[in-house]
Coordinates of C-alpha atoms and ligand atoms in Angstrom, one line a residue:
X1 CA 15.1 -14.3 4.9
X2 CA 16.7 -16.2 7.5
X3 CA 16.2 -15.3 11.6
X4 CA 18.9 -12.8 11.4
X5 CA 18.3 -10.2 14.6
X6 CA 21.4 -8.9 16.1
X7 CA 23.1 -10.7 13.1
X8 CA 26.3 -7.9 11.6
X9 CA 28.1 -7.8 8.2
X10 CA 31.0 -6.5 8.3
X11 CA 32.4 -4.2 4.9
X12 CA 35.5 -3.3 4.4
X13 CA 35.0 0.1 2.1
X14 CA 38.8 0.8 0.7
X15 CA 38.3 3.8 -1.4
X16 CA 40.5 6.2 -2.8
X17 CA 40.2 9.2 -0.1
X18 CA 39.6 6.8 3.1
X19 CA 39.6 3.4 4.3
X20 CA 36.4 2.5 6.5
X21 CA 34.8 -0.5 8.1
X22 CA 31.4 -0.4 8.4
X23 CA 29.3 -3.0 10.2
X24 CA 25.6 -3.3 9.1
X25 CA 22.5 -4.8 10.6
X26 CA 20.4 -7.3 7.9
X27 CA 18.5 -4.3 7.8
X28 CA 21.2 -2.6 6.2
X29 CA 21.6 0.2 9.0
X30 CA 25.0 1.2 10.1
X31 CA 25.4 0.3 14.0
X32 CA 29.2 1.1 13.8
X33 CA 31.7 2.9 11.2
X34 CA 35.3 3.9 11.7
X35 CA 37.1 5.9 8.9
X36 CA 40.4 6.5 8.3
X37 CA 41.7 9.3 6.0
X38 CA 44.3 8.4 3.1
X39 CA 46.7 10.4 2.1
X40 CA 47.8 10.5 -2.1
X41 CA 51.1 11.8 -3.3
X42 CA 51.6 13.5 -6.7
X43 CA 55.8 12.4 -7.7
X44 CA 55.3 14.3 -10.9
X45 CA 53.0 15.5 -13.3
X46 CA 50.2 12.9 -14.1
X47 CA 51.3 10.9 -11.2
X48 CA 49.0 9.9 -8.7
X49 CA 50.9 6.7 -5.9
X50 CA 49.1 5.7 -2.5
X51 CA 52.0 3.5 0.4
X52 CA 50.2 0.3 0.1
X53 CA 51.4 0.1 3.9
X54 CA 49.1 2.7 4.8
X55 CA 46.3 1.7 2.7
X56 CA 47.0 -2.0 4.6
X57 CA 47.3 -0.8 8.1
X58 CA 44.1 2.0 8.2
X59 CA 42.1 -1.3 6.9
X60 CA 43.2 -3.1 9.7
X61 CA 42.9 -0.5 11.9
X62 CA 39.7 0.6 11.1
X63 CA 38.3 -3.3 11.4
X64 CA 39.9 -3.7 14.8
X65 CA 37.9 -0.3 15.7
X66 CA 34.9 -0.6 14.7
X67 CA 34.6 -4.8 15.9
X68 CA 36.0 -3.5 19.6
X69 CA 33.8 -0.3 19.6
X70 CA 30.4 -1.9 19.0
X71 CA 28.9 -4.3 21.5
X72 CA 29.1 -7.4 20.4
X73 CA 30.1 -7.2 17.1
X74 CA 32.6 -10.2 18.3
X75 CA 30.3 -12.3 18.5
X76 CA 27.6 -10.9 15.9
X77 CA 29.6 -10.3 12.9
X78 CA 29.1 -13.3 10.5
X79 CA 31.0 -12.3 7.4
X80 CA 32.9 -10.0 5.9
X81 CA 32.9 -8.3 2.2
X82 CA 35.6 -6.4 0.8
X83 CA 34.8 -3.7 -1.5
X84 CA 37.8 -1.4 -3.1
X85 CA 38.8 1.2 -5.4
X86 CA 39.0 -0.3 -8.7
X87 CA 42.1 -0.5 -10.9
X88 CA 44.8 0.9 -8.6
X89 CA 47.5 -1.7 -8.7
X90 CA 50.2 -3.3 -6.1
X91 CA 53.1 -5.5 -7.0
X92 CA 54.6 -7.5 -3.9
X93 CA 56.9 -10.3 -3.0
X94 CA 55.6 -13.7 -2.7
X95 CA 57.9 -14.5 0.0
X96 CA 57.9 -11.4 2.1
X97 CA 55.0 -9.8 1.4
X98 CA 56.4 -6.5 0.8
X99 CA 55.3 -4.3 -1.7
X100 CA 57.7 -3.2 -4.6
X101 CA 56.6 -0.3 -5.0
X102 CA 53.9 2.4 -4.2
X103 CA 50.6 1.5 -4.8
X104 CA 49.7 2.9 -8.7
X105 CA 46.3 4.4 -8.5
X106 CA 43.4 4.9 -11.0
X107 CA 43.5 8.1 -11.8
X108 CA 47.3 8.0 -12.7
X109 CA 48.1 8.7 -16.2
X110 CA 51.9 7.8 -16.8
X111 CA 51.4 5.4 -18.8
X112 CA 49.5 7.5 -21.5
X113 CA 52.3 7.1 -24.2
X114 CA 52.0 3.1 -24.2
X115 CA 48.4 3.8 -24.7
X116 CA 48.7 5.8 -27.3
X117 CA 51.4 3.9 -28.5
X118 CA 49.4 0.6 -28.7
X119 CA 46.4 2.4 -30.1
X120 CA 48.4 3.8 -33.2
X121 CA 49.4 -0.3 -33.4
X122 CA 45.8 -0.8 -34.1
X123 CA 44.9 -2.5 -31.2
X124 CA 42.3 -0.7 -29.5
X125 CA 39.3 -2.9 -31.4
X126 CA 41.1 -6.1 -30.5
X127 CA 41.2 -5.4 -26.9
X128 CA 38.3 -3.7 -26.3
X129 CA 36.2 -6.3 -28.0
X130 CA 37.2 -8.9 -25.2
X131 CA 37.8 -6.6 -22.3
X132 CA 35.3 -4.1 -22.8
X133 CA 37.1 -1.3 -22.0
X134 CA 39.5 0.9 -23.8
X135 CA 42.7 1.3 -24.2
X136 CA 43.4 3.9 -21.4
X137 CA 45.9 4.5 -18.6
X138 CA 43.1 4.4 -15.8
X139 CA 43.3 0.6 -16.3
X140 CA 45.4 -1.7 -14.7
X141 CA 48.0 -3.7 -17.2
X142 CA 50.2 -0.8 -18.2
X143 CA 50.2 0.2 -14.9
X144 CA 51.5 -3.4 -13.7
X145 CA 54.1 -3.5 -16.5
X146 CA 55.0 0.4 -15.7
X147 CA 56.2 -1.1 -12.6
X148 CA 58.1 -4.5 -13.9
X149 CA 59.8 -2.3 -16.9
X150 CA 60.9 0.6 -13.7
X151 CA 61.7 -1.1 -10.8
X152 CA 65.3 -2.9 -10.8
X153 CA 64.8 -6.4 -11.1
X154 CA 61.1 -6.3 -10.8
X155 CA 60.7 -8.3 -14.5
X156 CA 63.5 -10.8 -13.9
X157 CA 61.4 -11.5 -10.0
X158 CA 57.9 -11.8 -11.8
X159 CA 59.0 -14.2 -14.7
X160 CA 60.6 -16.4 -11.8
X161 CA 56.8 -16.3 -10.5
X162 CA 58.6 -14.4 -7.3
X163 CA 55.8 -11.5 -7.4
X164 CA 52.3 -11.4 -7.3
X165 CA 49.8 -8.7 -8.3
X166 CA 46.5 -7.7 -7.3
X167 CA 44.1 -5.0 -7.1
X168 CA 43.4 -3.7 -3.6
X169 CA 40.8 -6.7 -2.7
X170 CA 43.5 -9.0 -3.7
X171 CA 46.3 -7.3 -2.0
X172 CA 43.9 -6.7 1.3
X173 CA 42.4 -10.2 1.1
X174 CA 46.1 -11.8 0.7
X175 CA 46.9 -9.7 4.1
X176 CA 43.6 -10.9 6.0
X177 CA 44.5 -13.9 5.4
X178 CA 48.1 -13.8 6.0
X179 CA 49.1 -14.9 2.5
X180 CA 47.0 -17.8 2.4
X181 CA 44.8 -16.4 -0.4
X182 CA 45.8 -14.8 -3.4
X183 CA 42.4 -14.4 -5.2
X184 CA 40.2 -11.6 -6.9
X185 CA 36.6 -11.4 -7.8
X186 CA 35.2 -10.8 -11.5
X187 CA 34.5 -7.0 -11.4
X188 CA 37.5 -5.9 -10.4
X189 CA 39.3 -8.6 -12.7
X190 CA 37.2 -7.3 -15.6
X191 CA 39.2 -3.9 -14.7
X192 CA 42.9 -5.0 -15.8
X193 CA 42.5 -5.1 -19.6
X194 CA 43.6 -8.9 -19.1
X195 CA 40.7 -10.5 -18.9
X196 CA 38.2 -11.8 -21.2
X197 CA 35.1 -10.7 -20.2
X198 CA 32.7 -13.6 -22.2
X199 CA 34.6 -15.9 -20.2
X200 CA 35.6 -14.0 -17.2
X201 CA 39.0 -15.9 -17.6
X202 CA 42.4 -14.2 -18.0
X203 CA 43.7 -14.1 -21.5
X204 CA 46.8 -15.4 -22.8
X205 CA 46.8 -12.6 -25.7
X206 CA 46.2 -10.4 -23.4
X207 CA 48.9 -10.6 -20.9
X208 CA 51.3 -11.1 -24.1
X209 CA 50.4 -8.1 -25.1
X210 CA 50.8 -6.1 -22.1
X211 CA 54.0 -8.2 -21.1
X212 CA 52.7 -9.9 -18.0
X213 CA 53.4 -13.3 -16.6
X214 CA 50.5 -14.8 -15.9
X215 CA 52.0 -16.5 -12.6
X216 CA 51.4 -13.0 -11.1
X217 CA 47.8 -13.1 -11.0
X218 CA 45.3 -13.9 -9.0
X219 CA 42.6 -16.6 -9.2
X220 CA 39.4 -15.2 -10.4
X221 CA 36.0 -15.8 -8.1
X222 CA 32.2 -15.1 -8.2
X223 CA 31.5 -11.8 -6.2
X224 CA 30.2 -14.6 -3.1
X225 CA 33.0 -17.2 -2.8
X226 CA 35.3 -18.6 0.0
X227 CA 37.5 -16.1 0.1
X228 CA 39.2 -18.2 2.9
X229 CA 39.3 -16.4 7.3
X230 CA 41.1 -13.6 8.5
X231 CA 44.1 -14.9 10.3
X232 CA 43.2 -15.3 14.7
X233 CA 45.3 -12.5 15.3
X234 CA 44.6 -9.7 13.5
X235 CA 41.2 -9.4 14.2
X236 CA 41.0 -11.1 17.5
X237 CA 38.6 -13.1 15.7
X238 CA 38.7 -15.8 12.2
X239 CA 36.0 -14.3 10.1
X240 CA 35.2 -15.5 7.0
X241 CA 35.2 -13.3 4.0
X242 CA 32.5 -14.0 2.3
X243 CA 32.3 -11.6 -0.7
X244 CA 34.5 -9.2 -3.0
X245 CA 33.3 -6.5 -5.7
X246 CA 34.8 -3.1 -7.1
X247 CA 33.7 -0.5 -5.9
X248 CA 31.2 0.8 -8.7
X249 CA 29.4 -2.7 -8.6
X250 CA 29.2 -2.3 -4.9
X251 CA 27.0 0.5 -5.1
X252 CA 25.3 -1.0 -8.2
X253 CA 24.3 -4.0 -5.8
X254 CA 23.9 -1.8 -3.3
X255 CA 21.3 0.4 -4.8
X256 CA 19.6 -2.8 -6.0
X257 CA 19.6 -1.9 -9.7
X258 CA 19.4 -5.7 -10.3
X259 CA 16.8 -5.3 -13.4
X260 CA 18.0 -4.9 -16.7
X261 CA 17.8 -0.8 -17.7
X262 CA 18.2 0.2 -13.6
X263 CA 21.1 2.7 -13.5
X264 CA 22.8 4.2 -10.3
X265 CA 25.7 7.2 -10.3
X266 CA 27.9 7.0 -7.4
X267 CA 29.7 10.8 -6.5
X268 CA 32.5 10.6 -4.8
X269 CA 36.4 11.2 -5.7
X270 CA 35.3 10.2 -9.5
X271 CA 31.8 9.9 -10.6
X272 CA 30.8 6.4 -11.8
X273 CA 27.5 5.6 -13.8
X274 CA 26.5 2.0 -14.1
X275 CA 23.7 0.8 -16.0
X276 CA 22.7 -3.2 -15.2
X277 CA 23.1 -4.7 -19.1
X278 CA 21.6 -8.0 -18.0
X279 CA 23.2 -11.5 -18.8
X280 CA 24.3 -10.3 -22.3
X281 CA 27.1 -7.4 -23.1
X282 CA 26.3 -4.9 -25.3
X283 CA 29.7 -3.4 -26.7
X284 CA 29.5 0.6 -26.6
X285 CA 29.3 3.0 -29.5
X286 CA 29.6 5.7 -27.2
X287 CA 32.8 5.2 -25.7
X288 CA 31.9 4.0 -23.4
X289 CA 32.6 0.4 -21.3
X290 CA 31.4 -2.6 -20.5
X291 CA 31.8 -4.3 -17.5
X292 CA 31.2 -7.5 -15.4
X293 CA 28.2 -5.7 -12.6
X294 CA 28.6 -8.9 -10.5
X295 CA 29.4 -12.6 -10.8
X296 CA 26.9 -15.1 -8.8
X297 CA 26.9 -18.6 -9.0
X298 CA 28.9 -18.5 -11.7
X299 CA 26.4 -16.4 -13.9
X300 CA 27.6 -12.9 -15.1
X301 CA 25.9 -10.1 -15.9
X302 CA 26.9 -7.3 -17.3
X303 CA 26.8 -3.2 -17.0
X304 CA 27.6 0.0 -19.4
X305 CA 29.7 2.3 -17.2
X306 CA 30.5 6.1 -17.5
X307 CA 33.6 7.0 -15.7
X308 CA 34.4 10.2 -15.0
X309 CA 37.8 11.0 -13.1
X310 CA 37.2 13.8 -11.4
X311 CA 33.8 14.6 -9.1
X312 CA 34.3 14.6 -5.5
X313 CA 38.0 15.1 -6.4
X314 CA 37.6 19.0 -7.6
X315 CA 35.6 20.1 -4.3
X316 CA 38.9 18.5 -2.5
X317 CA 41.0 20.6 -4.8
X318 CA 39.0 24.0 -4.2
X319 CA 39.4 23.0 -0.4
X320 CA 43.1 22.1 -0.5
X321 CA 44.5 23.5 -3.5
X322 CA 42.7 26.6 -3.3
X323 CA 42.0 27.2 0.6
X324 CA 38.4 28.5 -0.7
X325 CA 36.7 26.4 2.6
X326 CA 37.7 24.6 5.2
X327 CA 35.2 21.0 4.3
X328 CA 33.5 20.3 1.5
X329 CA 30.3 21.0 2.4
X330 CA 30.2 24.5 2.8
X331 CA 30.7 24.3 -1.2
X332 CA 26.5 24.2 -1.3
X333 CA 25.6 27.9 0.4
X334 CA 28.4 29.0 -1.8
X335 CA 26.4 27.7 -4.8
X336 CA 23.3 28.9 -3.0
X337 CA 23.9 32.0 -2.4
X338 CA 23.9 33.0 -6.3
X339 CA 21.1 32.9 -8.5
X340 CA 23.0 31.3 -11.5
X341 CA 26.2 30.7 -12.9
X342 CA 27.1 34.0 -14.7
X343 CA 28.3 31.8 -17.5
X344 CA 31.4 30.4 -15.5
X345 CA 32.1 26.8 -16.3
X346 CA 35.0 24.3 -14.7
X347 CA 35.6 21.7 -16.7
X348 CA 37.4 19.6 -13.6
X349 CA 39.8 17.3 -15.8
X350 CA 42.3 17.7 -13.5
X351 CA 43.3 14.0 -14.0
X352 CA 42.2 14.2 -18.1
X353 CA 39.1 13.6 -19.6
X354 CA 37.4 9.8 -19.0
X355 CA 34.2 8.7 -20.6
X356 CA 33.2 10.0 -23.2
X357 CA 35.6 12.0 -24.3
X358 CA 38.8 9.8 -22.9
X359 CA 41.4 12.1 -23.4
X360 CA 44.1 11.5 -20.7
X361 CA 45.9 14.3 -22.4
X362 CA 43.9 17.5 -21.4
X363 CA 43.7 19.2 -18.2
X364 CA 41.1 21.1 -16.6
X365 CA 40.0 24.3 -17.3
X366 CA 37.8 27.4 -15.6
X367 CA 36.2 29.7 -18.3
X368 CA 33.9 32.3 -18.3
X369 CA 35.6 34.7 -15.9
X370 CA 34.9 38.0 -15.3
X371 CA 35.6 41.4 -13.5
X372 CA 32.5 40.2 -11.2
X373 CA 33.1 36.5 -10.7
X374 CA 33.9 35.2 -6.9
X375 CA 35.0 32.4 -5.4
X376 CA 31.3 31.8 -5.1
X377 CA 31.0 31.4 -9.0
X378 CA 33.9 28.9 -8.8
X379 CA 32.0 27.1 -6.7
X380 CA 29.2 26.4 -8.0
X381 CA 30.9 25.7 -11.3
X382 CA 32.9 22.8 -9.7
X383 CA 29.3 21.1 -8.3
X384 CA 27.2 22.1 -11.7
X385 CA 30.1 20.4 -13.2
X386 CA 28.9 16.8 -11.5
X387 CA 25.3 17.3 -13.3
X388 CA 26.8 18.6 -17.0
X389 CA 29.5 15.3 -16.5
X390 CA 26.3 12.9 -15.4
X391 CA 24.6 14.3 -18.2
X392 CA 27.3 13.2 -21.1
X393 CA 27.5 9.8 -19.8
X394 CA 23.2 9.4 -19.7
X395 CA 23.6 11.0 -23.2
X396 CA 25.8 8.2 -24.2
X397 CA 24.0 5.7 -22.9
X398 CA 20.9 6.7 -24.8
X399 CA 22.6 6.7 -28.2
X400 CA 23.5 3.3 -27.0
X401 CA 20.5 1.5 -25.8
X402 CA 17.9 3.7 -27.5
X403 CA 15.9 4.0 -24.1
X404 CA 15.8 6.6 -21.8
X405 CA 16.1 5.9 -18.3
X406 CA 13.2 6.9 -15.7
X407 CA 15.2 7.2 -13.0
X408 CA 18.7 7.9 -11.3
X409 CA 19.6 6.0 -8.3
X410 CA 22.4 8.2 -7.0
X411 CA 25.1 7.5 -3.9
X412 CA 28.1 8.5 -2.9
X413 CA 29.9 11.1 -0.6
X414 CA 28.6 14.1 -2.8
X415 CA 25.0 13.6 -2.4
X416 CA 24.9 14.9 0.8
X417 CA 25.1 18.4 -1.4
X418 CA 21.7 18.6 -2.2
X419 CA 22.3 21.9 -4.8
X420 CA 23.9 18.9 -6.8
X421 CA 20.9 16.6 -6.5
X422 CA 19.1 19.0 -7.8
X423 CA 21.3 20.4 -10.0
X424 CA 21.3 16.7 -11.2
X425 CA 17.6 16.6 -11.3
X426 CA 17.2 19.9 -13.6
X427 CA 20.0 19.4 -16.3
X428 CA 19.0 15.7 -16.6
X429 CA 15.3 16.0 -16.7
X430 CA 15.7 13.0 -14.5
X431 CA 14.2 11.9 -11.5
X432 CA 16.9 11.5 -8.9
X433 CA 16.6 9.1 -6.1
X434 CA 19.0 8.7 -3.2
X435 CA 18.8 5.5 -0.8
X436 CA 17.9 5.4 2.6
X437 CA 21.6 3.6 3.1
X438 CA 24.0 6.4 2.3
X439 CA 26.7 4.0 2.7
X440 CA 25.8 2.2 -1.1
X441 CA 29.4 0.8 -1.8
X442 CA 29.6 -0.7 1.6
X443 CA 25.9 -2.0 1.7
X444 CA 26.3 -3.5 -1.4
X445 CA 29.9 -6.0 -0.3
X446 CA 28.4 -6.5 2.7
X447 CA 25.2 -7.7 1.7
X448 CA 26.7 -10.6 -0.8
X449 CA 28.3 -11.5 2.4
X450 CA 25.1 -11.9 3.7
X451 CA 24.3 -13.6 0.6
X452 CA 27.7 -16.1 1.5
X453 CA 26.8 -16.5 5.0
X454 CA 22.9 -17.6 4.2
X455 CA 21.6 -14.3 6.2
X456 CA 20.5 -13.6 2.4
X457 CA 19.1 -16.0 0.1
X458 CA 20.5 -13.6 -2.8
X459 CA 19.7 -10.3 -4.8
X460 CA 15.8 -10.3 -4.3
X461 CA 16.5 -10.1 -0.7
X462 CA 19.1 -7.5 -0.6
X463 CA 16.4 -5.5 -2.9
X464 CA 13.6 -5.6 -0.5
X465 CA 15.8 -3.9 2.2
X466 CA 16.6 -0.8 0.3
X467 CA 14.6 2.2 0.7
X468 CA 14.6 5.4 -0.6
X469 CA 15.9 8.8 1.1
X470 CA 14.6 11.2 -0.7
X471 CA 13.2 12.4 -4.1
X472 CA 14.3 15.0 -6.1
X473 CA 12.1 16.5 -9.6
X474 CA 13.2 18.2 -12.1
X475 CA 12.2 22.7 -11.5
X476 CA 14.3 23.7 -14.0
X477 CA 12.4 24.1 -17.5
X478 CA 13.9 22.0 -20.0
X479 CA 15.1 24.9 -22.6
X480 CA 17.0 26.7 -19.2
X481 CA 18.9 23.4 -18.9
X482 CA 19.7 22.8 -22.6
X483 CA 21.4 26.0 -22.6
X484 CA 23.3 25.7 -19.7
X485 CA 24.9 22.5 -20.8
X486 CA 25.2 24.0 -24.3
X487 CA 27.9 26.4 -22.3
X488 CA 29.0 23.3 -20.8
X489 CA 29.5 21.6 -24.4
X490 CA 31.2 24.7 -25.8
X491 CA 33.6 24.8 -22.6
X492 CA 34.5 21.2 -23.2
X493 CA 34.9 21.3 -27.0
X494 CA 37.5 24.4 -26.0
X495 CA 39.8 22.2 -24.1
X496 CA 39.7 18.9 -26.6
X497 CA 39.4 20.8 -30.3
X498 CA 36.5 20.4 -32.6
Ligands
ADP1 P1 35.5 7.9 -2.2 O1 34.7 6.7 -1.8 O2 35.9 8.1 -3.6 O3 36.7 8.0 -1.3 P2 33.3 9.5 -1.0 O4 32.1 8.9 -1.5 O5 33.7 9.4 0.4 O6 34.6 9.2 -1.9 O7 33.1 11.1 -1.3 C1 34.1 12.0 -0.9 C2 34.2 13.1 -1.9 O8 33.0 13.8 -1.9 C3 35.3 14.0 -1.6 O9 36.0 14.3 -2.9 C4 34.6 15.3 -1.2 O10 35.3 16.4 -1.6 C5 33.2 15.2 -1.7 N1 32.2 15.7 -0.8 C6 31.8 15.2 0.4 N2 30.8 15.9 0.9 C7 30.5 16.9 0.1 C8 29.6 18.0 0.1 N3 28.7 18.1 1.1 N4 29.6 18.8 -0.9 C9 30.4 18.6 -2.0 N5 31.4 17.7 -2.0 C10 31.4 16.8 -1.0

């Protein structure tokens, strides 16, 4: 590793509940971090739109914060990486830069009936045998052509190469740099449904299929590239941006699962398990995806990911929807204070079922209740939940891959719970392992800047800084947990038939 003492990377974490800059020592400790909140509005059922204004100024904001606010970060930082919620979509004008409509986000399922549509067509096994994925509204191309097909004069702008689109990277790096860039990196390119993953190239039958002109999109870049400077006056400062990655393969760099079989589950509004695939793709049996993990020096490789809509996301509904607490965390001595779950399950599709189910149809359900169940029940339901989800997707994998993992890397928001961790530890059998650098997503964009910037010669050392926290075995004995995620089982099958 090069001299790098007071050297600082600087990430730009834009996820789904908050925007936050985080700058990191080579050491991959946080010496500054501002967060700003973000709000999501619901315009009808199924609908789920963040202002791409907002998402744009707390970035910037958060940046200017945290580089004023920490002595001399000026002068230290060296680079920046951009990590992002994956899929959610913007369309803007070329010209003026503003957006043409809200900002489209993952979990949003209007665009369920085009799926569906397109999968009675027979076209599921064509796509997902280049893209990976499936044919599912969580993606990005119906969202994009959702938004040429409804906003007036949105198609007639795009085929006269008047509109751009981009994920939020490409939308936040095309800001940074005041328009100068209009680029993306493979990961979150290989979330669209319009690219070819073998190639990591967009595809023509792709984007004739979905009905998008290709003069919209961005160019597509290893995960460390010249993403080009952040314009003198925003920052105060021109800083290059060094790297880009979804969020998911953040936290997948992040946790340094850079070996073929490594796996890390990242809990936060959704819950996202990525297993490292190596340099060659295996396509899924199991439902579910495959993915680009990271692009570097024009080699890919590959992960199997579990996605799950809804983790993070229910413990914000039982605190705003429901009132039941005031934050998040007091969700744990409320599980805590029972000694089981009385046979009350939540089955938190609240945004429809994703892997392995995939069911964007079905919404979420609480069974099991009783004369004698509390708040307290509901609970614990909604964080047992995160272990009985984790468990479906590690089940899939299995049947996939025919090797069971050792070990759980796990990140995210919700592993501060540590009934979940636990929870996670008993129902998987599984020892669970959280890092030393809470901040995975963040850690992981900006350490491939570090990686652009020559602080890093590349993964191996990114992988000797990370640590682990803690440790946490499986108490539980194996037949206890089989049955409870048997009620688990039963209280899915209830919801989806069969
Ligand atoms: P994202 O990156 O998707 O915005 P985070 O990783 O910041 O999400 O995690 C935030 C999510 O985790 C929120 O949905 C919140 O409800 C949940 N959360 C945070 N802390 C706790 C906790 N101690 N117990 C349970 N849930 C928590």
């Amino acid at each position: 590793m090069a001299q790098t003492d007071n050297t600082l990377l600087l990430a730009i974490d834009q996820g789904t509940t908050s925007s936050r800059a985080i700058l990191f020592n080579t050491q991959g400790e946080i010496c500054g971090l501002h967060q700003q909140e973000l709000a999501l509005s619901y315009p009808q059922a199924g609908w789920i739109e963040q202002d791409p204004e907002a998402i744009w100024r707390d970035s910037l904001q958060v940046c200017r914060a945290v580089l004023q606010e920490t002595p001399s970060a000026l002068t230290d930082t060296v680079a920046i990486g951009i990590t992002n919620q994956r899929e959610t979509t913007v369309v803007w004008d070329k010209e003026s830069g503003e957006p043409v409509y809200n900002a489209i986000v993952w979990q949003d399922r209007r665009t369920a009936a085009v799926c569906e549509q397109l999968i009675a067509q027979g076209k599921e096994a064509e796509v997902s045998a280049k893209t990976g994925l499936l044919l599912d509204p969580y993606f990005s191309a119906t969202k994009i052509a959702w938004i040429l097909d409804n906003v007036e004069g949105a198609r007639e702008r795009a085929e006269a190469g008047q509109l751009l689109f981009g994920t939020i990277d490409t939308f936040l790096l095309w800001r940074l740099t005041e328009g100068q860039v209009h680029a993306t990196d493979a990961t979150n390119a290989s979330r669209t449904l319009l690219m070819n993953i073998a190639t990591a190239q967009w595809d023509d039958e792709l984007l004739a299929l979905f009905n998008i002109p290709r003069s919209m999109l961005p160019e597509v870049r290893d995960n460390v590239a010249s993403f080009g400077c952040t314009a003198q006056s925003l920052l105060g400062v021109e800083l290059p941006i060094c790297a880009m990655i979804g969020d998911q393969q953040a936290a997948l760099v992040g946790q340094a699962c850079f070996d073929k079989g490594m796996i890390k589950s990242t809990y936060g509004t959704g819950c996202f398990m990525l297993m490292n695939l190596g340099a060659e793709p295996v396509a899924s049996k199991q439902r579910l995806v495959t993915t680009i993990a990271y692009q570097l020096n024009g080699q890919t490789t590959y992960a199997l990911e579990g996605s799950i809509f809804v983790a993070g996301a229910a413990i914000q509904w039982l605190r705003d929807g429901l009132s039941m607490f005031k934050h998040a965390s007091e969700s744990e001595a409320m599980a805590q204070s029972l000694a089981g779950n009385n046979g009350v399950y939540f089955v938190p599709a609240l945004t429809g079922l994703g892997a392995p189910y995939w069911r964007p149809d079905v919404r979420g359900a609480i069974v099991g209740l009783g004369r004698d169940t509390t708040s307290a029940h509901i609970a614990r339901a909604a964080l047992e939940a995160q272990a009985y989800q984790t468990r479906d997707l590690v089940t899939a994998m299995v049947a996939d891959l025919g090797t069971a993992p050792a070990v759980l890397r796990a990140d995210g928001g919700l592993v501060a719970n540590q009934f979940v961790c636990q929870f996670l530890a008993d129902i998987l059998h599984l020892q669970i392992e959280v890092p030393a650098v809470t901040e995975a997503t963040a850690w992981g964009a900006a350490s491939l800047a570090g990686v652009g910037a020559g602080v890093f010669a590349g993964t191996e050392d990114i992988a000797s800084v990370w640590q682990k926290q803690h440790d946490y075995m499986p108490q539980m004995l194996s037949d206890e947990a089989d049955t409870l995620y048997d009620g688990w089982q039963q209280a899915v099958r209830g919801l989806i038939g069969g």
